[in-house]
Amino acid sequence: RLGEADADVAEQQSKIEELRRQYRDKQAEIQQADRAIASKAARLGLLNDFQSRMEGFSDGIKSIMKGALNDCLPADSAKIVSQHLEVEEGWTSAFETLMGPALDAVALPDASELSKILAALRERNLGKACFQLAQSAFSGADFPLPPTIKKAADVVKCQSEDIAKYARNAVAGCYFCEDISDFAKFVSQNPEFKFFCAVARDGSMLDARGTVYASTGEKRDTESSFLLRASEIKRLKSEIDSDNDNLTALNEAAMALQSMMDAAESEIENKKNAAAEIKREISAINAQTNEANSQMGAKETDLQRKNAEMLGLMVNDPNIEAEELSKITVPTLVISGTKDMIKESHTKEIAK
């Protein structure tokens, strides 16, 4: 029983060590996830701060959004068109190239107010600004396109019905393509195809005048581009939500391991108590055995003493001289066995 109890304790101890190892690994994962979330949250906070301060917007647009032209274009009704657009993943930089200074254009419902607004911008020295009118002079018919060319209207989606017409005008006659040289070849092969401008994924652009703007292909800084910031903010929020879900799962797994360790610790304590109880029983049994052996030893000694006394009686007693025996006058019968310890001569002497 003691061997089995010790084996159970060793098995539980091994189980606890494995659980502790798993718990340490899980804690390391939790710390790593915490650091990743903290880093992304800090980045998100920075980008949100840039957005709130309208970093990347022209001075004129900042002034308008702060109410500098409330008398002719109230800030609470002014809407920046691109802030209501969602660009297909992978084309944000190309869209910024396409829009250029018009990226922060404010929707202007009433074109008759334009002269008043422009005059106020100049008089108050508010800086440059761009406006998007509801009317557009460009209308191109649908034309079959190869897979490497996309209509900008299919890549850029408007999220507000109030801004939809301005968004359509902003990308009217515009296209995105994988390579600007392939687009130029397509235009030369299809003279009936009409377009305003096209932008490749690397930022190179071709306009209706035939002017090509070559790009180095460098990625734009998300901190200086409000559109890229918005895309980055959306991505970070999604990743942080996913990371938080993963962190919750890690914490739950760690708590489950902790519960298992607690149960294993309790079990090993029970096993140790059982082993200790068995050891106490064995100790008690050993003590009883030693006591019994001691008593048996004492009895054995006493028995040996008594045997010695009996043998002494048989060997040494009765020690009576022959003269003393002759004084016995009563009739006496002396009996001797055929295999008696007493010598026959001694028996005959006793009988005389």
CSV table of C-alpha atoms in Angstrom, one decimal, residues 91-264:
chain,number,residue,atom,x,y,z
A,91,TRP,CA,-6.1,50.8,-54.2
A,92,THR,CA,-6.0,53.5,-51.5
A,93,SER,CA,-2.7,55.0,-52.6
A,94,ALA,CA,-3.8,55.0,-56.2
A,95,PHE,CA,-7.0,56.7,-55.2
A,96,GLU,CA,-5.1,59.4,-53.4
A,97,THR,CA,-3.0,60.0,-56.5
A,98,LEU,CA,-6.1,60.1,-58.6
A,99,MET,CA,-7.7,62.8,-56.4
A,100,GLY,CA,-4.7,64.9,-55.7
A,101,PRO,CA,-5.6,68.2,-54.1
A,102,ALA,CA,-9.3,67.2,-54.5
A,103,LEU,CA,-8.8,64.5,-51.8
A,104,ASP,CA,-10.2,66.8,-49.1
A,105,ALA,CA,-12.8,68.5,-51.3
A,106,VAL,CA,-15.9,69.7,-49.5
A,107,ALA,CA,-19.3,69.0,-51.1
A,108,LEU,CA,-20.9,72.2,-52.3
A,109,PRO,CA,-24.7,71.7,-53.0
A,110,ASP,CA,-25.3,75.3,-54.3
A,111,ALA,CA,-22.8,76.3,-57.0
A,112,SER,CA,-24.1,79.9,-56.9
A,113,GLU,CA,-22.4,80.2,-53.5
A,114,LEU,CA,-19.0,79.4,-54.9
A,115,SER,CA,-18.0,83.0,-55.8
A,116,LYS,CA,-18.9,84.2,-52.3
A,117,ILE,CA,-17.0,81.4,-50.7
A,118,LEU,CA,-13.9,81.9,-52.8
A,119,ALA,CA,-14.0,85.7,-52.0
A,120,ALA,CA,-14.2,85.0,-48.3
A,121,LEU,CA,-11.3,82.5,-48.4
A,122,ARG,CA,-9.1,85.2,-50.0
A,123,GLU,CA,-10.3,88.1,-47.9
A,124,ARG,CA,-9.8,86.2,-44.6
A,125,ASN,CA,-6.6,84.7,-45.8
A,126,LEU,CA,-7.8,81.2,-44.8
A,127,GLY,CA,-5.6,79.3,-47.3
A,128,LYS,CA,-6.4,76.9,-50.2
A,129,ALA,CA,-9.5,74.8,-50.4
A,130,CYS,CA,-11.1,72.4,-52.8
A,131,PHE,CA,-14.9,71.9,-53.5
A,132,GLN,CA,-16.9,69.2,-55.2
A,133,LEU,CA,-19.9,70.3,-57.2
A,134,ALA,CA,-23.0,68.2,-57.8
A,135,GLN,CA,-22.7,68.7,-61.5
A,136,SER,CA,-20.2,67.0,-63.8
A,137,ALA,CA,-19.4,67.7,-67.4
A,138,PHE,CA,-18.0,64.2,-68.0
A,139,SER,CA,-20.2,61.3,-69.0
A,140,GLY,CA,-18.6,58.3,-70.6
A,141,ALA,CA,-20.4,55.3,-72.1
A,142,ASP,CA,-19.7,51.8,-70.7
A,143,PHE,CA,-16.8,50.1,-72.6
A,144,PRO,CA,-15.7,46.5,-72.3
A,145,LEU,CA,-12.5,46.4,-70.2
A,146,PRO,CA,-9.7,43.8,-69.8
A,147,PRO,CA,-9.3,42.2,-66.3
A,148,THR,CA,-6.3,44.5,-65.5
A,149,ILE,CA,-8.4,47.7,-65.8
A,150,LYS,CA,-11.2,48.7,-63.4
A,151,LYS,CA,-13.6,51.6,-63.3
A,152,ALA,CA,-12.9,53.8,-60.3
A,153,ALA,CA,-16.6,53.8,-59.5
A,154,ASP,CA,-16.3,50.0,-59.0
A,155,VAL,CA,-13.4,50.3,-56.6
A,156,VAL,CA,-14.6,53.4,-54.6
A,157,LYS,CA,-17.9,53.0,-52.8
A,158,CYS,CA,-19.9,55.7,-51.1
A,159,GLN,CA,-21.2,55.1,-47.6
A,160,SER,CA,-23.6,58.0,-47.6
A,161,GLU,CA,-26.6,58.7,-49.9
A,162,ASP,CA,-26.2,62.4,-49.4
A,163,ILE,CA,-22.7,62.3,-50.8
A,164,ALA,CA,-23.3,59.7,-53.5
A,165,LYS,CA,-23.7,62.1,-56.4
A,166,TYR,CA,-20.6,64.0,-55.4
A,167,ALA,CA,-18.7,60.7,-55.2
A,168,ARG,CA,-19.8,59.7,-58.6
A,169,ASN,CA,-18.6,63.0,-60.0
A,170,ALA,CA,-15.3,62.8,-58.2
A,171,VAL,CA,-14.4,59.5,-60.1
A,172,ALA,CA,-16.3,60.1,-63.3
A,173,GLY,CA,-14.2,58.9,-66.3
A,174,CYS,CA,-11.5,57.6,-64.0
A,175,TYR,CA,-9.9,54.2,-64.0
A,176,PHE,CA,-7.5,52.0,-62.0
A,177,CYS,CA,-5.1,49.6,-63.7
A,178,GLU,CA,-2.2,47.3,-62.8
A,179,ASP,CA,0.2,48.9,-65.2
A,180,ILE,CA,0.0,52.3,-66.8
A,181,SER,CA,1.8,51.3,-70.0
A,182,ASP,CA,-0.8,48.6,-70.5
A,183,PHE,CA,-3.5,51.1,-70.1
A,184,ALA,CA,-1.9,53.4,-72.6
A,185,LYS,CA,-1.7,50.6,-75.1
A,186,PHE,CA,-5.4,49.8,-74.5
A,187,VAL,CA,-6.3,53.5,-75.2
A,188,SER,CA,-4.2,53.5,-78.4
A,189,GLN,CA,-5.9,50.3,-79.6
A,190,ASN,CA,-9.4,51.7,-78.8
A,191,PRO,CA,-9.6,55.3,-80.0
A,192,GLU,CA,-13.4,55.3,-79.3
A,193,PHE,CA,-12.7,54.7,-75.6
A,194,LYS,CA,-13.1,58.0,-73.6
A,195,PHE,CA,-11.6,58.6,-70.2
A,196,PHE,CA,-10.5,61.4,-67.9
A,197,CYS,CA,-7.5,59.8,-66.2
A,198,ALA,CA,-6.2,56.4,-65.1
A,199,VAL,CA,-3.9,55.5,-62.1
A,200,ALA,CA,-1.8,52.4,-61.8
A,201,ARG,CA,-1.4,50.5,-58.5
A,202,ASP,CA,2.2,51.9,-58.2
A,203,GLY,CA,0.8,55.5,-58.4
A,204,SER,CA,1.7,56.2,-62.1
A,205,MET,CA,-1.0,58.2,-63.9
A,206,LEU,CA,-2.2,59.0,-67.5
A,207,ASP,CA,-4.7,61.7,-68.2
A,208,ALA,CA,-6.9,62.5,-71.2
A,209,ARG,CA,-4.4,64.9,-72.5
A,210,GLY,CA,-1.9,62.1,-72.9
A,211,THR,CA,0.3,63.2,-70.0
A,212,VAL,CA,1.9,60.5,-68.1
A,213,TYR,CA,3.0,61.0,-64.5
A,214,ALA,CA,5.6,58.4,-63.5
A,215,SER,CA,5.7,57.3,-59.9
A,216,THR,CA,8.6,55.9,-57.9
A,217,GLY,CA,6.3,53.4,-56.3
A,218,GLU,CA,7.1,54.4,-52.8
A,219,LYS,CA,4.4,53.8,-50.2
A,220,ARG,CA,2.8,56.8,-48.6
A,221,ASP,CA,3.1,57.6,-44.9
A,222,THR,CA,-0.1,56.7,-43.2
A,223,GLU,CA,0.4,59.4,-40.6
A,224,SER,CA,0.4,62.2,-43.3
A,225,SER,CA,-2.5,60.8,-45.4
A,226,PHE,CA,-5.9,61.1,-43.8
A,227,LEU,CA,-7.4,58.5,-46.2
A,228,LEU,CA,-4.6,56.0,-45.4
A,229,ARG,CA,-5.0,56.8,-41.8
A,230,ALA,CA,-8.7,56.0,-41.9
A,231,SER,CA,-7.8,52.7,-43.6
A,232,GLU,CA,-5.1,52.0,-41.0
A,233,ILE,CA,-7.5,52.9,-38.2
A,234,LYS,CA,-10.1,50.4,-39.5
A,235,ARG,CA,-7.5,47.7,-39.8
A,236,LEU,CA,-6.1,48.3,-36.3
A,237,LYS,CA,-9.5,48.3,-34.8
A,238,SER,CA,-10.3,45.0,-36.4
A,239,GLU,CA,-6.9,43.5,-35.4
A,240,ILE,CA,-7.3,44.8,-31.8
A,241,ASP,CA,-10.8,43.3,-31.6
A,242,SER,CA,-9.4,40.0,-32.9
A,243,ASP,CA,-6.4,40.2,-30.5
A,244,ASN,CA,-8.7,40.9,-27.6
A,245,ASP,CA,-10.7,37.9,-28.4
A,246,ASN,CA,-7.5,35.8,-28.6
A,247,LEU,CA,-6.3,37.3,-25.3
A,248,THR,CA,-9.6,36.4,-23.6
A,249,ALA,CA,-9.2,32.9,-24.9
A,250,LEU,CA,-5.6,32.8,-23.6
A,251,ASN,CA,-6.7,34.1,-20.2
A,252,GLU,CA,-9.5,31.5,-20.0
A,253,ALA,CA,-7.1,28.7,-20.9
A,254,ALA,CA,-4.7,30.0,-18.2
A,255,MET,CA,-7.5,30.0,-15.6
A,256,ALA,CA,-8.4,26.5,-16.6
A,257,LEU,CA,-4.8,25.4,-16.2
A,258,GLN,CA,-4.7,27.2,-12.8
A,259,SER,CA,-7.9,25.3,-11.7
A,260,MET,CA,-6.3,22.0,-12.9
A,261,MET,CA,-3.1,22.8,-10.9
A,262,ASP,CA,-5.2,23.6,-7.8
A,263,ALA,CA,-7.1,20.3,-8.2
A,264,ALA,CA,-3.8,18.5,-8.7
